[in-house]
Amino acid sequence: MTRGILIAGIESSLSEAVAAEAEKKVEQYAAAFIPNRHLDSAWERLPPAEGRKARLSLDWNPGSPISARTLVLAAENRLDHVDEAILICTPPSMRRPVEQLAPVDIDIVVNDYIKSWFFLVKELTVAFKTRNAGILALVLSDAGSGNDKRAAPDLMGPSVSAAFHAFVQGLLTAAPNKPYQTLAFSSEAGEDAEFAAYIFKTIEENNKRNLGKWHKYGRLRFFGR
């Protein structure tokens, strides 16, 4: 039976690296990325992937619970089933004085980068529970707030990172009582290809000791597992 992989999350170089790794594993996978709409983000806006016949690009309005349900149903229809869902949070930054924030900026932060995870995880776990199987992998890659004291503080990145980390921690705490597997991964920015390979390697090990905890990638990654 073909392995059904759905990759979703914030558009970034890490998202593309995870997608590239998926192409080595399956003939087709589904992907839905949240566009980075902030010009002052630490993450570079990436051009659309070309020549990737394995990718089934799906639409996703991250602030909509109906869109989350539609995304999961679309992935199941296109892949026949979703066995693994890899959700990637690479928090963009917003360096500007708080008095210069526009309401639309706040809406983007909450809808695209916080509410989206709740909506999508809910729909995925309902699907996994129905099938009594599935793997939910949650990935956090944080560039950090930087050390330049002359720059305006990052009002978005740390907030998004903290919210995602707390949400994932709650999921990990509940993981032992679920019929599906939950894993979490974290890394600082950089080494995207290596981090992506590490994520898939850990998933494929199918080791019960890997479940329900954070797997930190980095120089000391082998001591952190």
CSV table of C-alpha atoms in Angstrom, one decimal:
chain,number,residue,atom,x,y,z
A,1,MET,CA,0.0,0.0,0.0
A,2,THR,CA,1.3,3.4,-1.0
A,3,ARG,CA,2.4,5.7,1.8
A,4,GLY,CA,0.1,8.8,2.0
A,5,ILE,CA,2.1,11.9,3.1
A,6,LEU,CA,0.6,15.4,3.7
A,7,ILE,CA,3.0,18.2,4.3
A,8,ALA,CA,1.5,21.5,5.5
A,9,GLY,CA,2.8,24.6,7.2
A,10,ILE,CA,4.5,28.0,6.8
A,11,GLU,CA,6.3,28.6,3.5
A,12,SER,CA,10.0,28.4,4.0
A,13,SER,CA,13.2,26.8,2.9
A,14,LEU,CA,12.6,24.0,5.5
A,15,SER,CA,9.2,23.3,4.0
A,16,GLU,CA,10.8,22.9,0.6
A,17,ALA,CA,13.5,20.6,2.1
A,18,VAL,CA,10.9,18.4,3.7
A,19,ALA,CA,9.0,18.2,0.4
A,20,ALA,CA,12.2,17.3,-1.4
A,21,GLU,CA,12.8,14.5,1.1
A,22,ALA,CA,9.2,13.2,0.6
A,23,GLU,CA,9.9,13.0,-3.1
A,24,LYS,CA,12.5,10.4,-2.3
A,25,LYS,CA,10.0,8.3,-0.5
A,26,VAL,CA,6.8,8.3,-2.5
A,27,GLU,CA,5.6,8.8,-6.1
A,28,GLN,CA,3.1,11.4,-4.9
A,29,TYR,CA,2.6,13.5,-1.8
A,30,ALA,CA,0.2,16.4,-0.9
A,31,ALA,CA,1.4,19.8,0.2
A,32,ALA,CA,-0.3,23.0,1.4
A,33,PHE,CA,1.9,25.9,2.4
A,34,ILE,CA,0.9,29.2,4.0
A,35,PRO,CA,2.4,32.1,2.0
A,36,ASN,CA,4.7,34.4,3.9
A,37,ARG,CA,3.0,37.8,3.6
A,38,HIS,CA,5.6,39.8,5.7
A,39,LEU,CA,8.3,41.6,3.8
A,40,ASP,CA,10.4,42.1,6.9
A,41,SER,CA,10.4,38.4,7.7
A,42,ALA,CA,13.7,36.6,8.4
A,43,TRP,CA,12.5,33.9,5.9
A,44,GLU,CA,13.1,34.5,2.2
A,45,ARG,CA,10.0,34.2,0.0
A,46,LEU,CA,10.5,31.2,-2.2
A,47,PRO,CA,9.6,30.8,-5.9
A,48,PRO,CA,7.0,28.1,-6.7
A,49,ALA,CA,8.6,24.7,-7.0
A,50,GLU,CA,8.9,23.7,-10.6
A,51,GLY,CA,9.3,20.2,-12.2
A,52,ARG,CA,8.0,18.4,-9.1
A,53,LYS,CA,5.6,16.0,-10.6
A,54,ALA,CA,5.3,14.2,-7.2
A,55,ARG,CA,3.7,17.2,-5.5
A,56,LEU,CA,-0.1,17.6,-5.3
A,57,SER,CA,-0.5,21.2,-4.3
A,58,LEU,CA,-3.7,21.8,-2.3
A,59,ASP,CA,-5.4,25.0,-1.4
A,60,TRP,CA,-5.6,26.0,2.3
A,61,ASN,CA,-7.0,29.1,4.0
A,62,PRO,CA,-5.3,28.7,7.4
A,63,GLY,CA,-7.8,30.8,9.3
A,64,SER,CA,-10.8,28.8,8.3
A,65,PRO,CA,-12.0,25.6,10.1
A,66,ILE,CA,-14.0,24.6,6.9
A,67,SER,CA,-10.8,25.0,4.8
A,68,ALA,CA,-8.9,22.7,7.2
A,69,ARG,CA,-11.6,20.0,6.8
A,70,THR,CA,-11.6,20.5,3.0
A,71,LEU,CA,-7.8,20.2,3.0
A,72,VAL,CA,-7.8,16.9,4.8
A,73,LEU,CA,-10.6,15.5,2.7
A,74,ALA,CA,-8.8,16.6,-0.5
A,75,ALA,CA,-5.6,15.0,0.6
A,76,GLU,CA,-7.4,11.7,1.4
A,77,ASN,CA,-9.2,11.8,-2.0
A,78,ARG,CA,-6.0,12.5,-4.0
A,79,LEU,CA,-3.8,10.1,-2.0
A,80,ASP,CA,-6.5,7.5,-1.1
A,81,HIS,CA,-5.5,7.9,2.5
A,82,VAL,CA,-3.2,10.1,4.7
A,83,ASP,CA,-0.8,8.0,6.8
A,84,GLU,CA,1.6,10.7,7.8
A,85,ALA,CA,0.9,14.4,8.3
A,86,ILE,CA,4.0,16.7,8.8
A,87,LEU,CA,3.2,20.2,10.0
A,88,ILE,CA,6.0,22.7,9.8
A,89,CYS,CA,6.1,25.9,11.8
A,90,THR,CA,8.9,28.3,10.8
A,91,PRO,CA,7.9,31.5,12.5
A,92,PRO,CA,8.3,34.6,10.4
A,93,SER,CA,9.5,37.8,12.1
A,94,MET,CA,7.9,41.3,12.3
A,95,ARG,CA,10.4,43.9,13.4
A,96,ARG,CA,8.5,47.2,13.8
A,97,PRO,CA,7.4,49.3,16.7
A,98,VAL,CA,4.1,48.1,18.3
A,99,GLU,CA,2.4,51.5,17.6
A,100,GLN,CA,3.0,50.9,13.8
A,101,LEU,CA,1.1,47.6,13.8
A,102,ALA,CA,-1.9,47.5,11.6
A,103,PRO,CA,-5.0,45.4,12.4
A,104,VAL,CA,-4.3,43.3,9.3
A,105,ASP,CA,-0.9,42.4,10.8
A,106,ILE,CA,-2.4,41.1,14.0
A,107,ASP,CA,-5.1,39.2,12.0
A,108,ILE,CA,-2.4,37.5,9.9
A,109,VAL,CA,-0.4,36.4,13.0
A,110,VAL,CA,-3.4,34.9,14.7
A,111,ASN,CA,-5.2,33.4,11.7
A,112,ASP,CA,-2.2,32.1,9.7
A,113,TYR,CA,0.3,31.2,12.3
A,114,ILE,CA,-1.7,30.2,15.5
A,115,LYS,CA,-5.4,29.3,14.8
A,116,SER,CA,-4.4,27.3,11.7
A,117,TRP,CA,-2.6,24.6,13.8
A,118,PHE,CA,-5.6,24.0,16.0
A,119,PHE,CA,-8.0,23.7,13.0
A,120,LEU,CA,-5.8,21.4,11.0
A,121,VAL,CA,-4.7,19.1,13.8
A,122,LYS,CA,-8.3,18.7,14.9
A,123,GLU,CA,-9.3,17.5,11.4
A,124,LEU,CA,-6.2,15.3,11.0
A,125,THR,CA,-6.7,13.6,14.4
A,126,VAL,CA,-10.4,12.9,13.6
A,127,ALA,CA,-9.3,11.2,10.4
A,128,PHE,CA,-6.6,9.2,12.2
A,129,LYS,CA,-8.9,8.2,15.0
A,130,THR,CA,-11.5,7.0,12.5
A,131,ARG,CA,-8.8,4.8,10.8
A,132,ASN,CA,-7.3,3.9,14.2
A,133,ALA,CA,-3.9,4.7,12.8
A,134,GLY,CA,-1.7,7.6,11.6
A,135,ILE,CA,1.4,9.6,12.3
A,136,LEU,CA,1.2,13.3,13.3
A,137,ALA,CA,4.7,14.9,13.1
A,138,LEU,CA,5.0,18.5,14.3
A,139,VAL,CA,8.1,20.5,13.4
A,140,LEU,CA,9.3,23.8,14.9
A,141,SER,CA,12.3,25.5,13.4
A,142,ASP,CA,13.1,28.8,15.0
A,143,ALA,CA,15.6,31.4,13.7
A,144,GLY,CA,15.6,33.2,17.1
A,145,SER,CA,15.0,36.8,17.8
A,146,GLY,CA,18.5,38.0,16.9
A,147,ASN,CA,21.1,39.9,18.9
A,148,ASP,CA,21.0,43.3,17.2
A,149,LYS,CA,19.8,45.6,20.0
A,150,ARG,CA,19.5,48.4,17.5
A,151,ALA,CA,16.8,46.7,15.6
A,152,ALA,CA,13.1,46.8,16.6
A,153,PRO,CA,12.1,43.8,18.7
A,154,ASP,CA,10.5,40.8,16.8
A,155,LEU,CA,6.8,41.0,17.7
A,156,MET,CA,5.8,37.9,15.7
A,157,GLY,CA,8.4,35.2,15.7
A,158,PRO,CA,8.7,34.5,19.5
A,159,SER,CA,4.9,34.7,19.9
A,160,VAL,CA,4.2,32.2,17.1
A,161,SER,CA,7.0,29.9,18.3
A,162,ALA,CA,5.8,29.9,21.9
A,163,ALA,CA,2.2,29.3,20.9
A,164,PHE,CA,3.1,26.4,18.6
A,165,HIS,CA,5.5,24.9,21.3
A,166,ALA,CA,2.8,25.0,24.0
A,167,PHE,CA,0.2,23.5,21.6
A,168,VAL,CA,2.5,20.7,20.6
A,169,GLN,CA,3.4,20.0,24.3
A,170,GLY,CA,-0.2,19.5,25.1
A,171,LEU,CA,-0.6,17.1,22.2
A,172,LEU,CA,2.5,15.1,23.3
A,173,THR,CA,1.1,14.9,26.9
A,174,ALA,CA,-2.1,13.3,25.6
A,175,ALA,CA,-0.3,11.1,23.0
A,176,PRO,CA,-0.2,7.9,25.0
A,177,ASN,CA,-4.0,7.6,25.0
A,178,LYS,CA,-4.4,8.1,21.3
A,179,PRO,CA,-4.8,5.5,18.5
A,180,TYR,CA,-2.3,7.4,16.3
A,181,GLN,CA,1.3,8.4,16.9
A,182,THR,CA,2.5,11.9,17.7
A,183,LEU,CA,6.1,13.0,17.4
A,184,ALA,CA,7.6,16.5,17.7
A,185,PHE,CA,10.8,17.9,16.2
A,186,SER,CA,12.7,21.1,16.9
A,187,SER,CA,15.8,22.8,15.4
A,188,GLU,CA,17.3,26.2,15.0
A,189,ALA,CA,17.3,27.6,11.5
A,190,GLY,CA,19.8,26.1,9.0
A,191,GLU,CA,20.8,22.6,7.9
A,192,ASP,CA,17.3,22.2,6.3
A,193,ALA,CA,18.1,19.2,4.2
A,194,GLU,CA,19.8,17.4,7.0
A,195,PHE,CA,16.9,18.2,9.4
A,196,ALA,CA,14.4,17.0,6.9
A,197,ALA,CA,16.2,13.7,6.5
A,198,TYR,CA,16.4,13.4,10.2
A,199,ILE,CA,12.6,13.9,10.5
A,200,PHE,CA,11.8,11.1,8.0
A,201,LYS,CA,14.5,8.8,9.5
A,202,THR,CA,12.9,9.1,12.9
A,203,ILE,CA,9.4,8.5,11.6
A,204,GLU,CA,10.5,5.4,9.6
A,205,GLU,CA,12.3,3.9,12.6
A,206,ASN,CA,8.8,3.2,14.0
A,207,ASN,CA,10.3,3.1,17.5
A,208,LYS,CA,7.8,3.4,20.4
A,209,ARG,CA,10.5,5.2,22.4
A,210,ASN,CA,10.4,8.0,19.8
A,211,LEU,CA,6.7,8.8,20.4
A,212,GLY,CA,5.2,11.5,22.6
A,213,LYS,CA,8.4,13.6,23.0
A,214,TRP,CA,10.5,16.3,21.4
A,215,HIS,CA,13.4,15.3,19.1
A,216,LYS,CA,15.9,18.1,19.0
A,217,TYR,CA,18.1,18.3,15.9
A,218,GLY,CA,21.5,19.9,16.1
A,219,ARG,CA,25.1,19.2,17.1
A,220,LEU,CA,24.0,17.3,20.2
A,221,ARG,CA,21.0,15.7,18.6
A,222,PHE,CA,22.1,12.2,19.4
A,223,PHE,CA,22.3,13.0,23.1
A,224,GLY,CA,18.9,14.7,23.1
A,225,ARG,CA,16.8,11.8,21.9
